[in-house]
GROMACS .gro file of C-alpha atoms in nm:
model
  413
    1UNK     CA    1  -4.667 -28.160  -8.084
    2UNK     CA    2  -5.037 -28.028  -8.127
    3UNK     CA    3  -5.230 -28.091  -8.412
    4UNK     CA    4  -4.918 -28.233  -8.602
    5UNK     CA    5  -4.928 -28.623  -8.729
    6UNK     CA    6  -4.683 -28.760  -8.415
    7UNK     CA    7  -4.725 -29.082  -8.235
    8UNK     CA    8  -4.920 -29.110  -7.901
    9UNK     CA    9  -4.805 -29.378  -7.752
   10UNK     CA   10  -4.470 -29.332  -7.665
   11UNK     CA   11  -4.333 -29.030  -7.598
   12UNK     CA   12  -3.957 -28.885  -7.616
   13UNK     CA   13  -3.858 -28.778  -7.278
   14UNK     CA   14  -3.483 -28.670  -7.491
   15UNK     CA   15  -3.353 -28.626  -7.810
   16UNK     CA   16  -3.119 -28.885  -7.961
   17UNK     CA   17  -2.766 -28.754  -7.835
   18UNK     CA   18  -2.493 -28.784  -8.146
   19UNK     CA   19  -2.135 -28.619  -8.079
   20UNK     CA   20  -2.123 -28.357  -8.322
   21UNK     CA   21  -1.870 -28.431  -8.580
   22UNK     CA   22  -2.098 -28.713  -8.594
   23UNK     CA   23  -2.378 -28.462  -8.667
   24UNK     CA   24  -2.201 -28.303  -8.917
   25UNK     CA   25  -2.088 -28.589  -9.134
   26UNK     CA   26  -2.423 -28.740  -9.091
   27UNK     CA   27  -2.546 -28.406  -9.302
   28UNK     CA   28  -2.216 -28.362  -9.474
   29UNK     CA   29  -2.188 -28.697  -9.659
   30UNK     CA   30  -2.600 -28.671  -9.741
   31UNK     CA   31  -2.489 -28.414  -9.932
   32UNK     CA   32  -2.204 -28.530 -10.138
   33UNK     CA   33  -2.378 -28.915 -10.199
   34UNK     CA   34  -2.672 -28.726 -10.274
   35UNK     CA   35  -2.510 -28.514 -10.551
   36UNK     CA   36  -2.296 -28.801 -10.699
   37UNK     CA   37  -2.718 -28.977 -10.722
   38UNK     CA   38  -2.854 -28.702 -10.933
   39UNK     CA   39  -2.528 -28.734 -11.129
   40UNK     CA   40  -2.640 -29.030 -11.163
   41UNK     CA   41  -2.971 -29.024 -11.272
   42UNK     CA   42  -2.904 -28.797 -11.488
   43UNK     CA   43  -2.655 -29.006 -11.706
   44UNK     CA   44  -2.905 -29.305 -11.708
   45UNK     CA   45  -3.001 -29.239 -12.077
   46UNK     CA   46  -2.975 -28.941 -12.331
   47UNK     CA   47  -3.311 -28.817 -12.219
   48UNK     CA   48  -3.635 -28.865 -11.998
   49UNK     CA   49  -3.777 -29.162 -12.171
   50UNK     CA   50  -3.445 -29.302 -12.180
   51UNK     CA   51  -3.344 -29.278 -11.770
   52UNK     CA   52  -3.738 -29.393 -11.687
   53UNK     CA   53  -3.668 -29.712 -11.872
   54UNK     CA   54  -3.356 -29.761 -11.676
   55UNK     CA   55  -3.530 -29.765 -11.363
   56UNK     CA   56  -3.888 -29.948 -11.485
   57UNK     CA   57  -4.086 -29.628 -11.441
   58UNK     CA   58  -4.419 -29.636 -11.644
   59UNK     CA   59  -4.424 -29.298 -11.725
   60UNK     CA   60  -4.790 -29.198 -11.586
   61UNK     CA   61  -4.656 -29.261 -11.236
   62UNK     CA   62  -4.500 -28.928 -11.281
   63UNK     CA   63  -4.775 -28.698 -11.427
   64UNK     CA   64  -4.622 -28.380 -11.282
   65UNK     CA   65  -4.298 -28.290 -11.534
   66UNK     CA   66  -4.246 -27.992 -11.719
   67UNK     CA   67  -4.140 -27.932 -12.030
   68UNK     CA   68  -3.807 -27.756 -11.884
   69UNK     CA   69  -3.541 -28.017 -11.840
   70UNK     CA   70  -3.316 -27.732 -11.686
   71UNK     CA   71  -3.537 -27.650 -11.393
   72UNK     CA   72  -3.678 -27.992 -11.386
   73UNK     CA   73  -3.280 -28.085 -11.242
   74UNK     CA   74  -3.216 -27.737 -11.115
   75UNK     CA   75  -3.461 -27.850 -10.901
   76UNK     CA   76  -3.455 -28.196 -10.827
   77UNK     CA   77  -3.263 -28.274 -10.525
   78UNK     CA   78  -3.333 -27.966 -10.345
   79UNK     CA   79  -3.555 -28.130 -10.083
   80UNK     CA   80  -3.438 -28.516  -9.930
   81UNK     CA   81  -3.388 -28.710  -9.666
   82UNK     CA   82  -3.198 -29.024  -9.674
   83UNK     CA   83  -3.262 -29.268  -9.402
   84UNK     CA   84  -2.948 -29.336  -9.224
   85UNK     CA   85  -2.768 -29.590  -8.974
   86UNK     CA   86  -2.443 -29.543  -8.688
   87UNK     CA   87  -2.247 -29.806  -8.734
   88UNK     CA   88  -1.941 -29.947  -8.598
   89UNK     CA   89  -1.800 -29.875  -8.933
   90UNK     CA   90  -1.984 -29.540  -8.949
   91UNK     CA   91  -2.194 -29.320  -9.127
   92UNK     CA   92  -2.429 -29.569  -9.403
   93UNK     CA   93  -2.697 -29.461  -9.598
   94UNK     CA   94  -2.935 -29.775  -9.697
   95UNK     CA   95  -3.211 -29.533  -9.918
   96UNK     CA   96  -3.369 -29.190 -10.006
   97UNK     CA   97  -3.619 -29.000 -10.015
   98UNK     CA   98  -3.656 -28.714 -10.245
   99UNK     CA   99  -3.936 -28.531 -10.310
  100UNK     CA  100  -4.151 -28.215 -10.162
  101UNK     CA  101  -4.338 -28.523 -10.038
  102UNK     CA  102  -4.074 -28.554  -9.786
  103UNK     CA  103  -4.211 -28.572  -9.422
  104UNK     CA  104  -4.181 -28.516  -9.112
  105UNK     CA  105  -4.008 -28.152  -9.217
  106UNK     CA  106  -4.275 -27.998  -8.923
  107UNK     CA  107  -4.188 -28.263  -8.670
  108UNK     CA  108  -3.789 -28.209  -8.658
  109UNK     CA  109  -3.886 -27.833  -8.635
  110UNK     CA  110  -4.075 -27.878  -8.408
  111UNK     CA  111  -3.921 -28.152  -8.129
  112UNK     CA  112  -3.556 -27.968  -8.245
  113UNK     CA  113  -3.712 -27.633  -8.108
  114UNK     CA  114  -3.824 -27.839  -7.811
  115UNK     CA  115  -3.509 -27.949  -7.723
  116UNK     CA  116  -3.263 -27.689  -7.822
  117UNK     CA  117  -3.405 -27.397  -7.777
  118UNK     CA  118  -3.655 -27.466  -7.421
  119UNK     CA  119  -3.601 -27.800  -7.243
  120UNK     CA  120  -3.272 -27.826  -7.206
  121UNK     CA  121  -3.200 -27.497  -7.341
  122UNK     CA  122  -2.893 -27.471  -7.073
  123UNK     CA  123  -2.702 -27.804  -7.190
  124UNK     CA  124  -2.572 -27.639  -7.537
  125UNK     CA  125  -2.715 -27.880  -7.746
  126UNK     CA  126  -2.725 -27.789  -8.113
  127UNK     CA  127  -2.926 -27.879  -8.431
  128UNK     CA  128  -3.053 -27.775  -8.799
  129UNK     CA  129  -3.351 -27.693  -8.873
  130UNK     CA  130  -3.603 -27.749  -9.170
  131UNK     CA  131  -3.750 -27.403  -9.158
  132UNK     CA  132  -3.476 -27.243  -9.197
  133UNK     CA  133  -3.281 -27.379  -9.438
  134UNK     CA  134  -3.626 -27.456  -9.688
  135UNK     CA  135  -3.661 -27.037  -9.662
  136UNK     CA  136  -3.321 -27.028  -9.747
  137UNK     CA  137  -3.402 -27.232 -10.040
  138UNK     CA  138  -3.679 -27.021 -10.149
  139UNK     CA  139  -3.505 -26.675 -10.072
  140UNK     CA  140  -3.248 -26.840 -10.321
  141UNK     CA  141  -3.510 -26.955 -10.590
  142UNK     CA  142  -3.674 -26.609 -10.674
  143UNK     CA  143  -3.379 -26.433 -10.685
  144UNK     CA  144  -3.248 -26.651 -10.904
  145UNK     CA  145  -3.605 -26.760 -11.109
  146UNK     CA  146  -3.665 -26.310 -11.079
  147UNK     CA  147  -4.005 -26.365 -10.887
  148UNK     CA  148  -4.184 -26.155 -10.591
  149UNK     CA  149  -4.103 -26.301 -10.252
  150UNK     CA  150  -4.468 -26.511 -10.267
  151UNK     CA  151  -4.514 -26.879 -10.158
  152UNK     CA  152  -4.756 -27.161 -10.197
  153UNK     CA  153  -4.716 -27.460  -9.949
  154UNK     CA  154  -4.902 -27.685 -10.172
  155UNK     CA  155  -5.100 -27.977  -9.994
  156UNK     CA  156  -5.365 -28.176  -9.798
  157UNK     CA  157  -5.498 -28.222  -9.405
  158UNK     CA  158  -5.633 -28.575  -9.554
  159UNK     CA  159  -5.280 -28.666  -9.642
  160UNK     CA  160  -5.147 -28.606  -9.223
  161UNK     CA  161  -5.301 -28.940  -9.123
  162UNK     CA  162  -5.411 -29.023  -8.731
  163UNK     CA  163  -5.698 -28.826  -8.743
  164UNK     CA  164  -5.568 -28.461  -8.752
  165UNK     CA  165  -5.824 -28.281  -8.933
  166UNK     CA  166  -5.612 -27.895  -8.850
  167UNK     CA  167  -5.459 -27.705  -9.088
  168UNK     CA  168  -5.125 -27.693  -8.808
  169UNK     CA  169  -4.897 -27.885  -8.934
  170UNK     CA  170  -4.897 -27.658  -9.277
  171UNK     CA  171  -4.964 -27.309  -9.092
  172UNK     CA  172  -4.610 -27.368  -8.862
  173UNK     CA  173  -4.431 -27.250  -9.168
  174UNK     CA  174  -4.638 -27.069  -9.342
  175UNK     CA  175  -4.597 -26.812  -8.977
  176UNK     CA  176  -4.187 -26.894  -9.003
  177UNK     CA  177  -4.191 -26.793  -9.376
  178UNK     CA  178  -4.408 -26.478  -9.283
  179UNK     CA  179  -4.173 -26.382  -9.020
  180UNK     CA  180  -3.871 -26.408  -9.261
  181UNK     CA  181  -4.060 -26.187  -9.501
  182UNK     CA  182  -4.209 -26.389  -9.741
  183UNK     CA  183  -4.610 -26.335  -9.870
  184UNK     CA  184  -4.696 -26.773  -9.780
  185UNK     CA  185  -5.002 -26.923  -9.809
  186UNK     CA  186  -5.150 -27.258  -9.745
  187UNK     CA  187  -5.377 -27.410  -9.995
  188UNK     CA  188  -5.593 -27.743 -10.058
  189UNK     CA  189  -5.607 -27.839 -10.376
  190UNK     CA  190  -5.965 -27.771 -10.466
  191UNK     CA  191  -5.875 -27.399 -10.351
  192UNK     CA  192  -5.518 -27.391 -10.549
  193UNK     CA  193  -5.596 -27.286 -10.842
  194UNK     CA  194  -5.863 -26.970 -10.772
  195UNK     CA  195  -5.595 -26.952 -10.502
  196UNK     CA  196  -5.290 -26.900 -10.741
  197UNK     CA  197  -5.381 -26.790 -11.073
  198UNK     CA  198  -5.549 -26.413 -11.024
  199UNK     CA  199  -5.647 -26.197 -11.303
  200UNK     CA  200  -5.505 -26.210 -11.631
  201UNK     CA  201  -5.337 -26.505 -11.576
  202UNK     CA  202  -5.100 -26.310 -11.288
  203UNK     CA  203  -4.935 -26.543 -11.079
  204UNK     CA  204  -4.941 -26.450 -10.698
  205UNK     CA  205  -4.754 -26.673 -10.603
  206UNK     CA  206  -4.515 -26.815 -10.872
  207UNK     CA  207  -4.288 -27.032 -10.610
  208UNK     CA  208  -4.430 -27.329 -10.393
  209UNK     CA  209  -4.374 -27.675 -10.198
  210UNK     CA  210  -4.579 -27.991 -10.359
  211UNK     CA  211  -4.630 -28.139 -10.038
  212UNK     CA  212  -4.732 -28.477 -10.117
  213UNK     CA  213  -4.616 -28.766 -10.393
  214UNK     CA  214  -4.844 -28.853 -10.669
  215UNK     CA  215  -4.862 -29.234 -10.559
  216UNK     CA  216  -4.944 -29.185 -10.164
  217UNK     CA  217  -5.224 -28.915 -10.363
  218UNK     CA  218  -5.395 -29.144 -10.582
  219UNK     CA  219  -5.440 -29.447 -10.336
  220UNK     CA  220  -5.632 -29.182 -10.098
  221UNK     CA  221  -5.899 -29.015 -10.402
  222UNK     CA  222  -5.708 -28.705 -10.373
  223UNK     CA  223  -5.710 -28.515 -10.730
  224UNK     CA  224  -5.441 -28.373 -10.798
  225UNK     CA  225  -5.529 -28.242 -11.116
  226UNK     CA  226  -5.555 -27.845 -10.978
  227UNK     CA  227  -5.149 -27.928 -10.928
  228UNK     CA  228  -5.096 -27.972 -11.300
  229UNK     CA  229  -5.277 -27.643 -11.362
  230UNK     CA  230  -5.063 -27.424 -11.166
  231UNK     CA  231  -4.726 -27.563 -11.295
  232UNK     CA  232  -4.902 -27.532 -11.607
  233UNK     CA  233  -4.932 -27.154 -11.560
  234UNK     CA  234  -4.584 -27.068 -11.433
  235UNK     CA  235  -4.613 -27.141 -11.078
  236UNK     CA  236  -4.270 -27.393 -10.977
  237UNK     CA  237  -4.321 -27.561 -10.746
  238UNK     CA  238  -4.085 -27.768 -10.550
  239UNK     CA  239  -3.977 -28.054 -10.591
  240UNK     CA  240  -3.990 -28.104 -10.971
  241UNK     CA  241  -4.110 -28.455 -11.088
  242UNK     CA  242  -3.748 -28.574 -11.152
  243UNK     CA  243  -3.719 -28.632 -10.798
  244UNK     CA  244  -3.920 -28.900 -10.848
  245UNK     CA  245  -3.578 -29.041 -11.047
  246UNK     CA  246  -3.375 -28.958 -10.705
  247UNK     CA  247  -3.634 -29.171 -10.480
  248UNK     CA  248  -3.602 -29.506 -10.739
  249UNK     CA  249  -3.520 -29.684 -10.474
  250UNK     CA  250  -3.315 -29.844 -10.790
  251UNK     CA  251  -3.058 -29.544 -10.860
  252UNK     CA  252  -2.887 -29.649 -10.511
  253UNK     CA  253  -2.776 -29.996 -10.653
  254UNK     CA  254  -2.668 -29.837 -10.983
  255UNK     CA  255  -2.414 -29.619 -10.776
  256UNK     CA  256  -2.365 -29.928 -10.543
  257UNK     CA  257  -2.277 -30.124 -10.862
  258UNK     CA  258  -2.035 -29.818 -11.017
  259UNK     CA  259  -2.226 -29.651 -11.293
  260UNK     CA  260  -1.903 -29.530 -11.568
  261UNK     CA  261  -2.054 -29.160 -11.486
  262UNK     CA  262  -1.894 -29.170 -11.158
  263UNK     CA  263  -1.525 -29.075 -11.128
  264UNK     CA  264  -1.298 -29.243 -10.887
  265UNK     CA  265  -1.342 -29.027 -10.536
  266UNK     CA  266  -1.714 -29.080 -10.610
  267UNK     CA  267  -1.664 -29.435 -10.625
  268UNK     CA  268  -1.500 -29.442 -10.313
  269UNK     CA  269  -1.740 -29.205 -10.175
  270UNK     CA  270  -2.019 -29.418 -10.296
  271UNK     CA  271  -1.835 -29.767 -10.165
  272UNK     CA  272  -1.791 -29.561  -9.784
  273UNK     CA  273  -2.151 -29.448  -9.680
  274UNK     CA  274  -2.389 -29.688  -9.897
  275UNK     CA  275  -2.367 -30.033  -9.837
  276UNK     CA  276  -2.359 -30.284 -10.071
  277UNK     CA  277  -2.734 -30.284 -10.261
  278UNK     CA  278  -2.754 -30.483 -10.614
  279UNK     CA  279  -3.052 -30.434 -10.896
  280UNK     CA  280  -3.229 -30.753 -10.835
  281UNK     CA  281  -3.217 -30.984 -11.200
  282UNK     CA  282  -3.117 -31.325 -11.264
  283UNK     CA  283  -2.745 -31.242 -11.330
  284UNK     CA  284  -2.407 -31.272 -11.124
  285UNK     CA  285  -2.316 -30.991 -10.910
  286UNK     CA  286  -1.963 -30.991 -10.662
  287UNK     CA  287  -1.989 -30.962 -10.323
  288UNK     CA  288  -1.644 -31.000 -10.091
  289UNK     CA  289  -1.491 -31.063 -10.367
  290UNK     CA  290  -1.655 -31.359 -10.476
  291UNK     CA  291  -1.867 -31.417 -10.796
  292UNK     CA  292  -2.202 -31.542 -10.735
  293UNK     CA  293  -2.504 -31.582 -10.929
  294UNK     CA  294  -2.779 -31.345 -10.748
  295UNK     CA  295  -3.036 -31.543 -10.582
  296UNK     CA  296  -2.784 -31.806 -10.505
  297UNK     CA  297  -2.613 -31.532 -10.265
  298UNK     CA  298  -2.912 -31.435 -10.107
  299UNK     CA  299  -3.069 -31.756 -10.041
  300UNK     CA  300  -2.697 -31.912  -9.891
  301UNK     CA  301  -2.710 -31.616  -9.661
  302UNK     CA  302  -3.016 -31.441  -9.596
  303UNK     CA  303  -2.884 -31.342  -9.240
  304UNK     CA  304  -2.691 -31.057  -9.401
  305UNK     CA  305  -2.972 -30.946  -9.702
  306UNK     CA  306  -3.317 -30.800  -9.716
  307UNK     CA  307  -3.510 -30.683 -10.079
  308UNK     CA  308  -3.699 -30.356 -10.095
  309UNK     CA  309  -3.880 -30.256 -10.342
  310UNK     CA  310  -3.796 -30.014 -10.529
  311UNK     CA  311  -4.090 -29.699 -10.530
  312UNK     CA  312  -4.192 -29.867 -10.111
  313UNK     CA  313  -4.266 -29.544  -9.906
  314UNK     CA  314  -4.279 -29.630  -9.478
  315UNK     CA  315  -4.146 -29.956  -9.473
  316UNK     CA  316  -4.337 -30.094  -9.741
  317UNK     CA  317  -4.251 -30.397  -9.916
  318UNK     CA  318  -3.884 -30.447  -9.710
  319UNK     CA  319  -3.805 -30.828  -9.663
  320UNK     CA  320  -3.558 -30.900  -9.410
  321UNK     CA  321  -3.389 -31.237  -9.417
  322UNK     CA  322  -3.246 -31.274  -9.096
  323UNK     CA  323  -3.694 -31.171  -9.012
  324UNK     CA  324  -3.815 -31.468  -9.237
  325UNK     CA  325  -3.875 -31.872  -9.281
  326UNK     CA  326  -3.713 -31.998  -9.509
  327UNK     CA  327  -3.987 -32.058  -9.772
  328UNK     CA  328  -4.098 -31.660  -9.728
  329UNK     CA  329  -3.741 -31.539  -9.776
  330UNK     CA  330  -3.739 -31.789 -10.132
  331UNK     CA  331  -4.034 -31.680 -10.308
  332UNK     CA  332  -3.950 -31.324 -10.238
  333UNK     CA  333  -3.625 -31.387 -10.375
  334UNK     CA  334  -3.713 -31.562 -10.681
  335UNK     CA  335  -4.003 -31.310 -10.692
  336UNK     CA  336  -3.752 -31.045 -10.716
  337UNK     CA  337  -3.536 -31.221 -10.951
  338UNK     CA  338  -3.781 -31.209 -11.229
  339UNK     CA  339  -4.013 -30.840 -11.146
  340UNK     CA  340  -3.666 -30.698 -11.137
  341UNK     CA  341  -3.809 -30.415 -10.970
  342UNK     CA  342  -3.650 -30.422 -10.625
  343UNK     CA  343  -3.258 -30.445 -10.488
  344UNK     CA  344  -3.042 -30.624 -10.264
  345UNK     CA  345  -2.928 -30.456  -9.995
  346UNK     CA  346  -2.625 -30.554  -9.760
  347UNK     CA  347  -2.810 -30.531  -9.393
  348UNK     CA  348  -2.676 -30.305  -9.134
  349UNK     CA  349  -2.699 -30.239  -8.765
  350UNK     CA  350  -2.708 -29.931  -8.521
  351UNK     CA  351  -2.558 -29.817  -8.243
  352UNK     CA  352  -2.737 -29.764  -7.971
  353UNK     CA  353  -2.841 -29.490  -7.803
  354UNK     CA  354  -3.073 -29.445  -7.454
  355UNK     CA  355  -3.331 -29.289  -7.447
  356UNK     CA  356  -3.600 -29.256  -7.195
  357UNK     CA  357  -3.976 -29.237  -7.298
  358UNK     CA  358  -4.336 -29.135  -7.137
  359UNK     CA  359  -4.580 -29.403  -7.216
  360UNK     CA  360  -4.963 -29.323  -7.219
  361UNK     CA  361  -4.986 -29.591  -6.885
  362UNK     CA  362  -4.772 -29.243  -6.709
  363UNK     CA  363  -4.505 -29.519  -6.696
  364UNK     CA  364  -4.141 -29.376  -6.816
  365UNK     CA  365  -3.845 -29.610  -6.872
  366UNK     CA  366  -3.514 -29.619  -7.054
  367UNK     CA  367  -3.379 -29.845  -7.315
  368UNK     CA  368  -3.101 -29.852  -7.566
  369UNK     CA  369  -3.315 -29.783  -7.901
  370UNK     CA  370  -3.154 -29.836  -8.280
  371UNK     CA  371  -3.267 -29.547  -8.471
  372UNK     CA  372  -3.285 -29.489  -8.820
  373UNK     CA  373  -3.195 -29.151  -8.860
  374UNK     CA  374  -3.269 -28.898  -9.147
  375UNK     CA  375  -3.036 -28.595  -9.187
  376UNK     CA  376  -3.309 -28.337  -9.376
  377UNK     CA  377  -3.020 -28.210  -9.679
  378UNK     CA  378  -3.249 -27.858  -9.823
  379UNK     CA  379  -3.088 -27.655 -10.069
  380UNK     CA  380  -2.788 -27.835 -10.069
  381UNK     CA  381  -2.780 -27.772  -9.673
  382UNK     CA  382  -2.798 -27.931  -9.365
  383UNK     CA  383  -3.175 -27.917  -9.227
  384UNK     CA  384  -3.228 -28.131  -8.860
  385UNK     CA  385  -3.208 -28.481  -8.855
  386UNK     CA  386  -3.535 -28.709  -8.783
  387UNK     CA  387  -3.476 -29.009  -8.575
  388UNK     CA  388  -3.764 -29.333  -8.567
  389UNK     CA  389  -3.666 -29.644  -8.360
  390UNK     CA  390  -3.843 -29.883  -8.144
  391UNK     CA  391  -3.901 -29.795  -7.744
  392UNK     CA  392  -3.845 -30.130  -7.654
  393UNK     CA  393  -3.479 -30.135  -7.857
  394UNK     CA  394  -3.603 -30.418  -8.106
  395UNK     CA  395  -3.479 -30.346  -8.423
  396UNK     CA  396  -3.627 -30.459  -8.770
  397UNK     CA  397  -3.823 -30.226  -9.017
  398UNK     CA  398  -3.905 -29.909  -8.890
  399UNK     CA  399  -4.192 -29.722  -8.928
  400UNK     CA  400  -4.430 -29.505  -8.781
  401UNK     CA  401  -4.752 -29.511  -8.939
  402UNK     CA  402  -4.634 -29.905  -9.033
  403UNK     CA  403  -4.509 -30.045  -8.722
  404UNK     CA  404  -4.600 -29.811  -8.458
  405UNK     CA  405  -4.213 -29.654  -8.437
  406UNK     CA  406  -4.116 -29.405  -8.226
  407UNK     CA  407  -4.095 -29.001  -8.370
  408UNK     CA  408  -3.825 -28.861  -8.243
  409UNK     CA  409  -3.487 -28.613  -8.351
  410UNK     CA  410  -3.100 -28.648  -8.333
  411UNK     CA  411  -2.933 -28.378  -8.232
  412UNK     CA  412  -2.548 -28.308  -8.155
  413UNK     CA  413  -2.389 -28.303  -7.783
   0.00000   0.00000   0.00000
């Protein structure tokens, strides 16, 4: 994990082990639910403006749309990673992260390589790999779009945090793509235009990975205008800006409530894999067969619910009723209902798994952890499973950057 963002405080000594059928279901179901969410997103309105309006998104927050709607939808869901729990009632997806900026693909690749191919190579473990799926996706994309196999990874070291100053995070995937027969390069934003657009406007790299979110780069003060320039010149950077619709948590609430575009089979799929989720507002909802004003339900049964901001990342804008005092929870519920900018979701609990950890002081300890799992879906294919958890066995809102969670992967045993 050298020069890759990785928590140094607690180093896992083994992966999270899942039975192979559970591991496969995580990936298969993640892809199936993603296809349903994409369908719901498309049917939110007759055009882009209507869809954004339904989700309450300011178009200025999505400045990198192209004029090619068919292309936008073709590559909206090409890279995604839901947050999932394996519960006593089966696999549950609590949110979806979608877009080229979905994090930890590199960590997932390197840790899977470490456990499966090296340290526990005699144990016959199994893991899908993000790099394999992403290279397959670029191969299919280049063939479908009729362009050379030349790929640019577009990101910034400034976005990696934790004091990382090396480009190794990007270089390891560039090396993999080159081994797969691609011409590949990593470019910082200030080098992007000159590196991608050659003499006479010829594109040196006609496709690529847009490895960032506008929100994060705006907060960091990184100029993303060069990205717009190369997109305008014809470089096809994925995922498309339409992926931002899939990332919006309101979409999960709309699907959970039952959108008219869904078939009965699709409704059953969402009901099975997605906890009860509703967009907040001053309105009635049905929960466990009873009709409630939404605010009354949340206030009456706080231990069963949490609130999430529609576009929050890294555990931001998440408030759990169980872990809040009554006054704070009541205020959060009132604000969410008035602003209509959040979802209310039924809380689910992960099954626990034993994982040994090496602390910075050299101590080794084993805890039964409650991981948030992240099965990658890349190009509609299974692509490996991230695992984040508190190494001391606590549960709650889990984030590596904001809450100091440990980072690992789940593999099949």
